[in-house]
Amino acid sequence: MSNPLIRNVPTHVAIIMDGNGRWANSRGLPRTMGHRKGVEAVREAVRTAGEVGIRYLTLFAFSSENWSRPEAEVSDLMGLLKAFVRRDLADLHRQNVRIRVIGDKTNLRGDILPLLIEAEDTTRNNSGITLVIAFNYGSRDEITRAMQALAVDVAQGRLTADQITPERIASRLDTAGIPDPDLILRTSGEERLSNFLLWQAAYSELLFIPELWPDFSREVFLDALKAYAGRERRFGGLSQPTLAVGS
Ligand code: FPP
């Protein structure tokens, strides 16, 4: 259901969920508690996004660079993602949420890949909000894999080099079929993209907010959407109003 209080609802919001560690440190808690609280913020963000009529919500859950964190933290993040899918999949399915996973799915350890595939398969035909989970995701890696696939097509004669267009490149990215994000939001005050959706961000509005991810409540999300609604998007052209859902 759309929320009449929010105008110009973006079709696609992508979020860099940053600040779990700082949230925990500031309370004298282990970092893992920040990630745990972060999962609650994920649930609330999905609910709020569905409520206001956002069609795609992408969450940066684990980057291809996050493997360099201490083993205990990596295991904890894996455990939380697995627990999220195990506990929340049925509920998300009931809410008509469709799940997509972007990122490199090769060489994932243990039982994580079957769970991610189950989440995508179970919800494949749902028509509500699409929750895109970026897992083992890095934008340069995604673009490199797309280029490698195109290079094979050229080498095997299925494409000529000049048939490589921006549209064909986009269709080989993990996000194929998903519109580019209208809004990329990062919590915790850091102002960078950190290898997230670099191709797709060409015309995205960027919003950096000070709240740490575990504090990302419905109110904080609605405030961010209000800030977005005041932006003017020009897509390289001249003035035009911020695009509304479905336009
Ligand atoms: C950044 O905080 C956050 C992450 C690296 C992971 C985000 C993961 C979750 C919220 C939980 C699992 C996700 C889902 C979709 C269920 P940080 O640790 O870099 O914080 P810091 O910069 O304050 O240290």
Coordinates of N, CA and C and ligand atoms in Angstrom, one line a residue:
M1 N 0.8 -1.2 0.0 CA 0.0 0.0 0.0 C 0.9 1.2 0.0
S2 N 0.6 2.2 -0.9 CA 1.4 3.4 -0.9 C 1.1 4.3 0.3
N3 N 2.1 5.0 0.8 CA 1.9 5.9 1.9 C 1.7 7.3 1.3
P4 N 0.5 7.9 1.6 CA 0.2 9.2 1.0 C 1.1 10.3 1.6
L5 N 1.8 10.0 2.7 CA 2.6 11.1 3.3 C 3.9 11.2 2.5
I6 N 4.3 10.2 1.8 CA 5.6 10.3 1.0 C 5.3 10.5 -0.5
R7 N 5.8 11.6 -1.0 CA 5.6 11.8 -2.4 C 6.8 11.4 -3.2
N8 N 6.7 11.2 -4.5 CA 7.8 10.8 -5.3 C 8.6 9.6 -4.7
V9 N 7.9 8.6 -4.4 CA 8.5 7.4 -3.9 C 9.5 6.8 -4.9
P10 N 10.8 6.6 -4.6 CA 11.7 6.0 -5.5 C 11.3 4.5 -5.8
T11 N 11.5 4.1 -7.1 CA 11.2 2.7 -7.4 C 12.2 1.8 -6.8
H12 N 13.5 2.2 -6.8 CA 14.5 1.3 -6.3 C 15.4 2.1 -5.3
V13 N 15.5 1.6 -4.1 CA 16.4 2.1 -3.1 C 17.5 1.1 -2.8
A14 N 18.7 1.5 -2.8 CA 19.8 0.6 -2.4 C 20.5 1.2 -1.2
I15 N 20.8 0.3 -0.3 CA 21.3 0.8 1.0 C 22.7 0.1 1.4
I16 N 23.7 1.0 1.7 CA 24.9 0.5 2.3 C 24.7 0.6 3.8
M17 N 24.5 -0.6 4.4 CA 24.2 -0.6 5.8 C 25.5 -0.5 6.7
D18 N 25.8 0.7 7.1 CA 27.1 0.8 7.7 C 27.0 1.3 9.2
G19 N 27.9 0.9 10.0 CA 27.9 1.4 11.4 C 27.5 0.4 12.5
N20 N 27.4 -0.9 12.1 CA 27.0 -1.9 13.1 C 28.1 -1.9 14.2
G21 N 29.4 -2.0 13.8 CA 30.5 -2.1 14.7 C 30.5 -0.9 15.7
R22 N 30.4 0.3 15.1 CA 30.4 1.5 15.9 C 29.3 1.6 16.9
W23 N 28.1 1.1 16.4 CA 26.9 1.1 17.3 C 27.3 0.2 18.5
A24 N 27.9 -0.9 18.3 CA 28.2 -1.9 19.4 C 29.3 -1.3 20.3
N25 N 30.4 -0.8 19.6 CA 31.5 -0.2 20.4 C 31.0 0.9 21.4
S26 N 30.2 1.7 20.9 CA 29.7 2.9 21.7 C 28.9 2.4 22.9
R27 N 28.5 1.2 22.9 CA 27.8 0.6 24.0 C 28.6 -0.4 24.8
G28 N 29.9 -0.5 24.4 CA 30.8 -1.4 25.1 C 30.4 -2.9 24.8
L29 N 29.7 -3.1 23.7 CA 29.3 -4.4 23.3 C 30.2 -5.0 22.2
P30 N 30.2 -6.3 22.1 CA 31.0 -6.9 21.0 C 30.4 -6.5 19.6
R31 N 31.2 -6.4 18.6 CA 30.7 -6.0 17.3 C 29.5 -6.9 16.8
T32 N 29.6 -8.2 17.2 CA 28.5 -9.1 16.8 C 27.1 -8.6 17.2
M33 N 27.1 -7.9 18.4 CA 25.8 -7.4 18.8 C 25.2 -6.3 17.9
G34 N 26.2 -5.6 17.3 CA 25.8 -4.6 16.3 C 25.2 -5.2 15.1
H35 N 25.8 -6.3 14.6 CA 25.3 -7.0 13.5 C 23.9 -7.6 13.8
R36 N 23.7 -8.1 15.0 CA 22.4 -8.7 15.4 C 21.3 -7.6 15.4
K37 N 21.7 -6.5 16.0 CA 20.7 -5.4 16.0 C 20.4 -4.9 14.5
G38 N 21.5 -5.1 13.7 CA 21.4 -4.7 12.3 C 20.3 -5.6 11.5
V39 N 20.2 -6.8 11.9 CA 19.2 -7.7 11.3 C 17.8 -7.2 11.6
E40 N 17.6 -6.7 12.8 CA 16.3 -6.1 13.2 C 16.0 -4.9 12.3
A41 N 17.0 -4.1 12.1 CA 16.9 -2.9 11.2 C 16.5 -3.4 9.8
V42 N 17.1 -4.5 9.3 CA 16.8 -5.0 8.0 C 15.3 -5.3 7.9
R43 N 14.8 -6.0 8.9 CA 13.3 -6.4 8.9 C 12.5 -5.1 8.8
E44 N 12.8 -4.1 9.6 CA 12.0 -2.9 9.7 C 12.1 -2.2 8.3
A45 N 13.3 -2.2 7.7 CA 13.5 -1.5 6.4 C 12.7 -2.2 5.4
V46 N 12.6 -3.5 5.4 CA 11.8 -4.2 4.3 C 10.3 -3.9 4.5
R47 N 9.9 -3.9 5.8 CA 8.5 -3.6 6.1 C 8.1 -2.2 5.6
T48 N 9.0 -1.2 6.0 CA 8.7 0.2 5.6 C 8.8 0.4 4.1
A49 N 9.7 -0.2 3.4 CA 9.8 -0.1 2.0 C 8.5 -0.6 1.3
G50 N 8.0 -1.8 1.8 CA 6.8 -2.3 1.2 C 5.6 -1.4 1.5
E51 N 5.6 -0.9 2.7 CA 4.5 0.0 3.1 C 4.4 1.2 2.2
V52 N 5.5 1.9 1.9 CA 5.5 3.1 1.1 C 5.4 2.9 -0.4
G53 N 5.6 1.7 -0.8 CA 5.4 1.4 -2.3 C 6.7 1.4 -3.1
I54 N 7.9 1.2 -2.3 CA 9.1 1.0 -3.1 C 9.1 -0.4 -3.7
R55 N 9.5 -0.5 -4.9 CA 9.4 -1.8 -5.7 C 10.6 -2.7 -5.5
Y56 N 11.8 -2.0 -5.3 CA 13.1 -2.8 -5.2 C 13.9 -2.2 -4.0
L57 N 14.3 -3.1 -3.1 CA 15.1 -2.7 -2.0 C 16.4 -3.5 -2.1
T58 N 17.5 -2.9 -2.3 CA 18.8 -3.7 -2.4 C 19.6 -3.4 -1.1
L59 N 20.0 -4.4 -0.4 CA 20.8 -4.3 0.8 C 22.2 -4.9 0.6
F60 N 23.2 -4.1 1.0 CA 24.6 -4.6 0.9 C 24.9 -5.4 2.1
A61 N 24.7 -6.7 2.1 CA 24.9 -7.5 3.3 C 26.3 -8.0 3.5
F62 N 27.0 -8.2 2.4 CA 28.4 -8.8 2.6 C 29.2 -8.5 1.3
S63 N 30.2 -7.8 1.4 CA 31.0 -7.4 0.2 C 32.1 -8.5 0.0
S64 N 32.6 -8.5 -1.3 CA 33.6 -9.4 -1.6 C 34.9 -9.1 -0.8
E65 N 35.0 -7.9 -0.3 CA 36.1 -7.5 0.5 C 36.0 -7.8 2.0
N66 N 34.7 -8.1 2.4 CA 34.5 -8.4 3.8 C 35.1 -9.7 4.3
W67 N 35.6 -10.5 3.4 CA 36.3 -11.8 3.8 C 37.5 -11.5 4.5
S68 N 38.1 -10.3 4.4 CA 39.3 -10.0 5.1 C 39.1 -9.6 6.5
R69 N 37.9 -9.6 7.0 CA 37.6 -9.3 8.4 C 38.0 -10.6 9.3
P70 N 38.2 -10.4 10.6 CA 38.6 -11.6 11.4 C 37.6 -12.7 11.2
E71 N 38.1 -14.0 11.2 CA 37.3 -15.2 10.9 C 36.0 -15.2 11.7
A72 N 36.2 -14.8 13.0 CA 35.0 -14.9 13.9 C 33.9 -14.0 13.4
E73 N 34.3 -12.8 12.9 CA 33.2 -11.9 12.5 C 32.6 -12.4 11.2
V74 N 33.4 -12.9 10.3 CA 32.9 -13.4 9.0 C 31.9 -14.6 9.3
S75 N 32.3 -15.5 10.2 CA 31.4 -16.6 10.6 C 30.1 -16.1 11.2
D76 N 30.2 -15.0 12.0 CA 29.0 -14.5 12.6 C 28.1 -13.9 11.6
L77 N 28.7 -13.1 10.6 CA 27.8 -12.5 9.6 C 27.2 -13.6 8.7
M78 N 27.9 -14.7 8.4 CA 27.3 -15.8 7.6 C 26.2 -16.4 8.4
G79 N 26.4 -16.6 9.7 CA 25.4 -17.2 10.6 C 24.2 -16.4 10.6
L80 N 24.3 -15.0 10.7 CA 23.2 -14.2 10.7 C 22.4 -14.2 9.4
L81 N 23.1 -14.2 8.3 CA 22.4 -14.3 7.0 C 21.6 -15.6 6.9
K82 N 22.3 -16.7 7.3 CA 21.6 -18.0 7.2 C 20.4 -18.0 8.1
A83 N 20.6 -17.5 9.3 CA 19.4 -17.5 10.3 C 18.3 -16.6 9.7
F84 N 18.7 -15.5 9.1 CA 17.6 -14.6 8.5 C 16.8 -15.3 7.5
V85 N 17.5 -16.0 6.6 CA 16.8 -16.8 5.5 C 15.9 -17.9 6.2
R86 N 16.5 -18.6 7.1 CA 15.8 -19.7 7.7 C 14.6 -19.2 8.5
R87 N 14.7 -18.1 9.2 CA 13.6 -17.7 10.1 C 12.6 -16.8 9.3
D88 N 13.1 -16.0 8.4 CA 12.2 -15.0 7.8 C 11.7 -15.4 6.4
L89 N 12.2 -16.5 5.8 CA 11.8 -16.7 4.4 C 10.3 -17.0 4.3
A90 N 9.7 -17.8 5.2 CA 8.3 -18.1 5.1 C 7.5 -16.8 5.3
D91 N 7.9 -15.9 6.2 CA 7.2 -14.7 6.4 C 7.3 -13.8 5.2
L92 N 8.5 -13.7 4.7 CA 8.7 -12.8 3.5 C 7.9 -13.3 2.3
H93 N 7.8 -14.6 2.2 CA 7.0 -15.2 1.1 C 5.5 -14.9 1.3
R94 N 5.1 -15.0 2.5 CA 3.7 -14.6 2.8 C 3.4 -13.2 2.5
Q95 N 4.4 -12.3 2.7 CA 4.2 -10.9 2.4 C 4.4 -10.6 0.9
N96 N 4.5 -11.7 0.1 CA 4.6 -11.6 -1.4 C 6.0 -10.9 -1.8
V97 N 7.0 -11.0 -0.9 CA 8.3 -10.4 -1.3 C 9.0 -11.4 -2.2
R98 N 9.7 -10.8 -3.2 CA 10.5 -11.6 -4.1 C 12.0 -11.4 -3.7
I99 N 12.7 -12.4 -3.6 CA 14.1 -12.3 -3.2 C 15.0 -12.5 -4.4
R100 N 16.0 -11.6 -4.6 CA 17.1 -11.9 -5.6 C 18.4 -11.7 -4.8
V101 N 19.4 -12.5 -5.2 CA 20.7 -12.4 -4.6 C 21.7 -12.0 -5.7
I102 N 22.4 -10.9 -5.5 CA 23.5 -10.5 -6.4 C 24.8 -10.7 -5.8
G103 N 25.8 -10.9 -6.6 CA 27.2 -11.2 -6.1 C 27.7 -12.5 -6.7
D104 N 28.9 -12.8 -6.4 CA 29.5 -14.0 -6.9 C 29.1 -15.2 -6.1
K105 N 28.4 -16.1 -6.8 CA 27.8 -17.3 -6.1 C 28.8 -18.5 -6.2
T106 N 29.9 -18.3 -6.9 CA 30.8 -19.5 -7.0 C 31.7 -19.6 -5.8
N107 N 32.1 -20.8 -5.4 CA 33.0 -21.0 -4.3 C 32.5 -20.5 -3.0
L108 N 31.2 -20.5 -2.8 CA 30.7 -20.1 -1.4 C 30.8 -21.3 -0.5
R109 N 31.1 -21.1 0.7 CA 31.3 -22.2 1.6 C 30.0 -22.8 2.2
G110 N 30.0 -24.0 2.5 CA 29.0 -24.7 3.3 C 27.6 -24.6 2.7
D111 N 26.6 -24.4 3.6 CA 25.2 -24.5 3.2 C 24.6 -23.1 2.8
I112 N 25.5 -22.1 2.6 CA 24.9 -20.8 2.4 C 24.3 -20.7 1.0
L113 N 25.0 -21.3 0.0 CA 24.5 -21.2 -1.4 C 23.1 -21.9 -1.5
P114 N 22.9 -23.1 -1.0 CA 21.6 -23.7 -1.2 C 20.5 -22.9 -0.5
L115 N 20.8 -22.2 0.6 CA 19.8 -21.4 1.3 C 19.4 -20.2 0.4
L116 N 20.5 -19.6 -0.2 CA 20.2 -18.4 -1.1 C 19.4 -18.8 -2.3
I117 N 19.7 -20.0 -2.8 CA 19.0 -20.5 -4.0 C 17.5 -20.8 -3.6
E118 N 17.4 -21.4 -2.4 CA 16.0 -21.7 -1.9 C 15.2 -20.4 -1.8
A119 N 15.8 -19.4 -1.2 CA 15.1 -18.1 -1.0 C 14.7 -17.5 -2.4
E120 N 15.6 -17.6 -3.4 CA 15.2 -17.1 -4.7 C 14.1 -17.9 -5.3
D121 N 14.3 -19.2 -5.3 CA 13.3 -20.1 -5.9 C 11.9 -20.1 -5.3
T122 N 11.9 -20.0 -3.9 CA 10.6 -20.0 -3.2 C 9.8 -18.8 -3.6
T123 N 10.5 -17.7 -3.8 CA 9.8 -16.4 -3.9 C 9.8 -15.9 -5.4
R124 N 10.2 -16.8 -6.3 CA 10.4 -16.3 -7.7 C 9.2 -15.7 -8.3
N125 N 8.0 -16.2 -8.0 CA 6.8 -15.7 -8.7 C 6.0 -14.7 -7.9
N126 N 6.6 -14.2 -6.8 CA 6.0 -13.2 -6.0 C 6.0 -11.9 -6.7
S127 N 4.9 -11.1 -6.5 CA 4.8 -9.8 -7.2 C 4.9 -8.6 -6.4
G128 N 5.2 -8.8 -5.1 CA 5.4 -7.6 -4.2 C 6.8 -7.0 -4.4
I129 N 7.3 -6.4 -3.4 CA 8.6 -5.7 -3.4 C 9.7 -6.8 -3.7
T130 N 10.7 -6.4 -4.4 CA 11.8 -7.3 -4.6 C 12.9 -6.9 -3.7
L131 N 13.3 -7.8 -2.8 CA 14.4 -7.6 -1.9 C 15.7 -8.2 -2.5
V132 N 16.6 -7.3 -2.9 CA 17.8 -7.7 -3.5 C 18.9 -7.8 -2.4
I133 N 19.4 -9.0 -2.2 CA 20.5 -9.1 -1.2 C 21.8 -9.2 -1.9
A134 N 22.7 -8.2 -1.6 CA 24.0 -8.2 -2.2 C 24.9 -9.0 -1.3
F135 N 25.3 -10.1 -1.7 CA 26.1 -11.0 -0.9 C 27.3 -11.5 -1.6
N136 N 28.5 -11.4 -1.0 CA 29.8 -11.7 -1.7 C 29.8 -10.8 -3.0
Y137 N 29.4 -9.6 -2.8 CA 29.2 -8.7 -3.9 C 30.3 -7.6 -3.9
G138 N 30.8 -7.4 -5.1 CA 31.7 -6.2 -5.3 C 31.4 -5.8 -6.8
S139 N 31.3 -4.5 -7.0 CA 30.9 -4.0 -8.3 C 31.9 -4.3 -9.4
R140 N 33.2 -4.1 -9.0 CA 34.2 -4.3 -10.0 C 34.2 -5.8 -10.4
D141 N 34.0 -6.7 -9.4 CA 34.0 -8.1 -9.7 C 32.8 -8.4 -10.6
E142 N 31.6 -7.8 -10.3 CA 30.4 -8.0 -11.1 C 30.7 -7.6 -12.6
I143 N 31.3 -6.4 -12.7 CA 31.5 -5.9 -14.1 C 32.5 -6.8 -14.8
T144 N 33.5 -7.2 -14.1 CA 34.6 -8.1 -14.7 C 33.9 -9.4 -15.2
R145 N 33.1 -10.0 -14.3 CA 32.4 -11.3 -14.8 C 31.5 -11.0 -16.0
A146 N 30.9 -9.9 -16.0 CA 30.0 -9.6 -17.2 C 30.9 -9.4 -18.5
M147 N 32.1 -8.8 -18.3 CA 33.0 -8.6 -19.4 C 33.5 -9.9 -19.9
Q148 N 33.8 -10.8 -19.0 CA 34.4 -12.1 -19.3 C 33.3 -12.8 -20.2
A149 N 32.1 -12.8 -19.7 CA 31.0 -13.5 -20.5 C 30.9 -12.9 -21.9
L150 N 31.0 -11.6 -22.0 CA 30.8 -10.9 -23.3 C 32.1 -11.3 -24.2
A151 N 33.2 -11.4 -23.6 CA 34.4 -11.7 -24.3 C 34.3 -13.1 -24.9
V152 N 33.7 -14.0 -24.1 CA 33.5 -15.4 -24.6 C 32.6 -15.4 -25.8
D153 N 31.5 -14.6 -25.7 CA 30.5 -14.5 -26.8 C 31.2 -14.0 -28.1
V154 N 32.1 -13.0 -27.9 CA 32.8 -12.4 -29.1 C 33.8 -13.5 -29.6
A155 N 34.5 -14.1 -28.7 CA 35.5 -15.1 -29.2 C 34.8 -16.3 -29.9
Q156 N 33.6 -16.6 -29.5 CA 32.9 -17.7 -30.1 C 32.0 -17.3 -31.3
G157 N 32.1 -16.0 -31.6 CA 31.3 -15.5 -32.8 C 29.9 -15.2 -32.6
R158 N 29.4 -15.2 -31.4 CA 28.0 -14.9 -31.1 C 27.7 -13.4 -31.2
L159 N 28.7 -12.6 -30.9 CA 28.6 -11.2 -30.9 C 29.8 -10.6 -31.6
T160 N 29.7 -9.4 -32.2 CA 30.9 -8.7 -32.7 C 31.2 -7.6 -31.6
A161 N 32.4 -7.1 -31.6 CA 32.8 -6.2 -30.6 C 31.9 -5.0 -30.5
D162 N 31.5 -4.5 -31.8 CA 30.7 -3.3 -31.8 C 29.2 -3.6 -31.3
Q163 N 28.9 -4.8 -31.2 CA 27.5 -5.1 -30.6 C 27.5 -5.1 -29.1
I164 N 28.7 -4.8 -28.5 CA 28.7 -4.6 -27.0 C 28.3 -3.2 -26.7
T165 N 27.0 -3.1 -26.2 CA 26.4 -1.8 -25.9 C 26.2 -1.7 -24.4
P166 N 25.9 -0.5 -23.9 CA 25.6 -0.4 -22.5 C 24.4 -1.3 -22.1
E167 N 23.4 -1.4 -23.0 CA 22.3 -2.3 -22.6 C 22.7 -3.8 -22.5
R168 N 23.6 -4.2 -23.5 CA 24.1 -5.6 -23.4 C 25.0 -5.8 -22.1
I169 N 25.8 -4.8 -21.8 CA 26.6 -4.9 -20.6 C 25.6 -5.1 -19.4
A170 N 24.6 -4.2 -19.3 CA 23.7 -4.2 -18.2 C 23.0 -5.6 -18.1
S171 N 22.7 -6.2 -19.2 CA 22.0 -7.4 -19.2 C 22.8 -8.6 -18.7
R172 N 24.2 -8.4 -18.7 CA 25.1 -9.4 -18.2 C 25.4 -9.2 -16.7
L173 N 25.0 -8.1 -16.1 CA 25.3 -7.8 -14.7 C 24.4 -8.7 -13.9
D174 N 24.8 -8.9 -12.6 CA 23.9 -9.6 -11.7 C 22.5 -9.0 -11.5
T175 N 22.5 -7.7 -11.8 CA 21.2 -6.9 -11.6 C 20.4 -6.9 -12.8
A176 N 20.7 -7.8 -13.8 CA 19.9 -7.8 -15.1 C 18.4 -7.8 -14.7
G177 N 17.6 -6.9 -15.4 CA 16.2 -6.9 -15.2 C 15.7 -6.0 -14.0
I178 N 16.7 -5.6 -13.2 CA 16.3 -4.7 -12.1 C 16.7 -3.3 -12.5
P179 N 15.7 -2.4 -12.3 CA 16.0 -1.0 -12.7 C 17.2 -0.4 -11.9
D180 N 17.9 0.5 -12.4 CA 19.0 1.2 -11.7 C 18.4 1.8 -10.4
P181 N 19.2 1.9 -9.3 CA 18.6 2.5 -8.1 C 18.4 4.0 -8.3
D182 N 17.2 4.5 -7.9 CA 17.0 5.9 -7.9 C 17.7 6.6 -6.7
L183 N 17.8 5.8 -5.6 CA 18.4 6.4 -4.4 C 19.4 5.4 -3.9
I184 N 20.6 5.8 -3.6 CA 21.6 5.0 -2.9 C 21.9 5.7 -1.5
L185 N 21.6 5.0 -0.5 CA 21.6 5.5 0.9 C 22.7 4.8 1.6
R186 N 23.5 5.6 2.4 CA 24.5 5.0 3.2 C 24.4 5.6 4.6
T187 N 24.4 4.7 5.6 CA 24.2 5.1 7.0 C 25.6 5.3 7.6
S188 N 25.7 6.0 8.7 CA 26.9 6.1 9.6 C 27.8 7.3 9.2
G189 N 27.4 8.1 8.3 CA 28.1 9.3 8.0 C 29.3 9.1 7.0
E190 N 29.6 7.9 6.7 CA 30.7 7.7 5.7 C 30.1 8.1 4.3
E191 N 31.0 8.7 3.5 CA 30.5 9.2 2.2 C 31.3 8.6 1.0
R192 N 31.0 7.4 0.8 CA 31.6 6.7 -0.4 C 30.8 5.5 -0.8
L193 N 31.1 5.0 -2.0 CA 30.2 3.9 -2.5 C 30.8 2.5 -2.2
S194 N 32.1 2.5 -1.9 CA 32.7 1.2 -1.5 C 32.4 0.0 -2.4
N195 N 32.6 0.3 -3.7 CA 32.5 -0.8 -4.7 C 31.0 -1.4 -4.8
F196 N 30.1 -0.5 -4.6 CA 28.7 -1.0 -4.6 C 28.0 -0.4 -5.8
L197 N 27.4 -1.2 -6.7 CA 26.6 -0.8 -7.8 C 27.2 0.4 -8.6
L198 N 28.5 0.3 -8.9 CA 29.1 1.4 -9.6 C 28.5 1.7 -11.0
W199 N 28.3 0.7 -11.7 CA 27.6 0.9 -13.1 C 26.2 1.4 -12.9
Q200 N 25.5 0.8 -12.0 CA 24.1 1.1 -11.9 C 23.8 2.5 -11.2
A201 N 24.9 3.0 -10.6 CA 24.7 4.3 -9.8 C 24.9 5.5 -10.7
A202 N 25.0 5.3 -12.1 CA 25.3 6.4 -12.9 C 24.5 7.7 -12.7
Y203 N 23.1 7.5 -12.5 CA 22.3 8.6 -12.2 C 21.5 8.6 -10.9
S204 N 22.0 7.7 -10.0 CA 21.3 7.6 -8.7 C 21.6 8.9 -7.9
E205 N 20.6 9.2 -7.1 CA 20.8 10.2 -6.0 C 21.5 9.5 -4.9
L206 N 22.5 10.2 -4.3 CA 23.2 9.7 -3.2 C 22.9 10.4 -1.9
L207 N 22.6 9.6 -0.9 CA 22.2 10.3 0.4 C 23.0 9.6 1.5
F208 N 23.8 10.4 2.2 CA 24.6 9.9 3.3 C 24.0 10.5 4.6
I209 N 23.6 9.6 5.5 CA 23.0 10.0 6.7 C 23.8 9.6 7.9
P210 N 23.7 10.4 9.0 CA 24.6 10.1 10.2 C 24.2 8.9 11.0
E211 N 22.9 8.4 11.0 CA 22.5 7.3 11.8 C 23.3 6.1 11.5
L212 N 23.6 5.3 12.6 CA 24.3 4.0 12.4 C 23.2 3.0 12.0
W213 N 23.6 2.0 11.2 CA 22.6 1.1 10.7 C 21.6 0.5 11.8
P214 N 22.1 0.1 12.9 CA 21.1 -0.5 13.9 C 20.1 0.5 14.3
D215 N 20.3 1.8 14.1 CA 19.3 2.8 14.5 C 18.5 3.2 13.3
F216 N 18.6 2.5 12.2 CA 17.8 2.8 11.0 C 16.3 2.4 11.2
S217 N 15.6 3.3 11.8 CA 14.2 3.0 12.1 C 13.3 3.4 10.9
R218 N 12.0 3.1 11.1 CA 11.0 3.6 10.1 C 11.1 5.1 9.9
E219 N 11.2 5.8 11.0 CA 11.2 7.3 11.0 C 12.4 7.8 10.2
V220 N 13.6 7.1 10.4 CA 14.8 7.6 9.7 C 14.6 7.3 8.2
F221 N 14.1 6.2 7.9 CA 13.8 5.8 6.5 C 12.9 6.8 5.8
L222 N 11.8 7.1 6.5 CA 10.8 8.1 5.9 C 11.5 9.5 5.7
D223 N 12.3 9.9 6.7 CA 13.0 11.2 6.6 C 13.9 11.1 5.3
A224 N 14.6 10.0 5.1 CA 15.5 9.9 4.0 C 14.7 10.0 2.7
L225 N 13.5 9.4 2.7 CA 12.7 9.4 1.5 C 12.2 10.8 1.2
K226 N 11.9 11.6 2.3 CA 11.5 13.0 2.1 C 12.6 13.8 1.5
A227 N 13.9 13.5 2.0 CA 15.0 14.3 1.4 C 15.2 13.9 -0.1
Y228 N 15.0 12.7 -0.4 CA 15.0 12.3 -1.8 C 14.0 13.0 -2.6
A229 N 12.8 13.1 -2.1 CA 11.7 13.7 -2.8 C 11.9 15.1 -3.2
G230 N 12.8 15.8 -2.4 CA 13.2 17.2 -2.7 C 14.3 17.3 -3.7
R231 N 14.9 16.2 -4.2 CA 16.0 16.3 -5.1 C 15.4 16.5 -6.5
E232 N 16.2 17.2 -7.3 CA 15.8 17.4 -8.7 C 16.7 16.5 -9.6
R233 N 16.1 15.6 -10.4 CA 16.8 14.6 -11.2 C 16.9 15.1 -12.6
R234 N 18.0 15.2 -13.2 CA 18.1 15.7 -14.5 C 18.6 14.7 -15.6
F235 N 19.2 13.6 -15.1 CA 19.7 12.6 -16.0 C 20.6 13.1 -17.1
G236 N 21.4 14.2 -16.8 CA 22.2 14.8 -17.8 C 21.5 15.8 -18.7
G237 N 20.2 15.9 -18.6 CA 19.4 16.8 -19.4 C 19.1 18.1 -18.6
L238 N 18.0 18.7 -19.0 CA 17.6 19.9 -18.3 C 16.6 19.6 -17.2
S239 N 16.2 20.6 -16.5 CA 15.3 20.4 -15.3 C 14.1 19.6 -15.6
Q240 N 13.8 18.6 -14.7 CA 12.5 17.9 -14.8 C 12.2 17.5 -13.3
P241 N 11.0 17.2 -13.0 CA 10.6 16.9 -11.7 C 11.2 15.5 -11.3
T242 N 11.4 15.3 -10.0 CA 11.9 13.9 -9.6 C 10.9 12.9 -10.1
L243 N 11.4 11.8 -10.6 CA 10.5 10.8 -11.1 C 9.7 10.1 -10.1
A244 N 8.4 9.9 -10.4 CA 7.5 9.2 -9.4 C 7.5 7.7 -9.8
V245 N 7.0 6.9 -8.9 CA 6.9 5.5 -9.1 C 6.1 5.2 -10.4
G246 N 6.7 4.3 -11.2 CA 6.0 3.9 -12.4 C 6.2 4.8 -13.6
S247 N 7.0 5.9 -13.4 CA 7.2 6.8 -14.5 C 8.6 6.5 -15.1
Ligands
FPP1 C1 28.6 -2.6 8.2 O1 28.9 -2.4 9.5 C2 27.7 -3.8 8.0 C3 28.1 -5.0 7.5 C4 29.4 -5.3 7.0 C5 27.2 -6.1 7.4 C6 25.7 -5.8 7.3 C7 25.0 -7.0 7.7 C8 23.8 -7.1 8.4 C9 23.1 -5.9 8.8 C10 23.3 -8.4 8.9 C11 23.0 -9.4 7.9 C12 22.2 -9.0 6.7 C13 21.0 -9.4 6.3 C14 20.4 -9.0 4.9 C15 20.1 -10.3 7.1 P1 30.4 -2.4 10.0 O2 30.6 -3.7 10.7 O3 31.3 -2.1 8.9 O4 30.3 -1.2 11.0 P2 31.5 -0.2 11.4 O5 31.9 0.5 10.2 O6 30.9 0.7 12.5 O7 32.6 -1.0 12.0

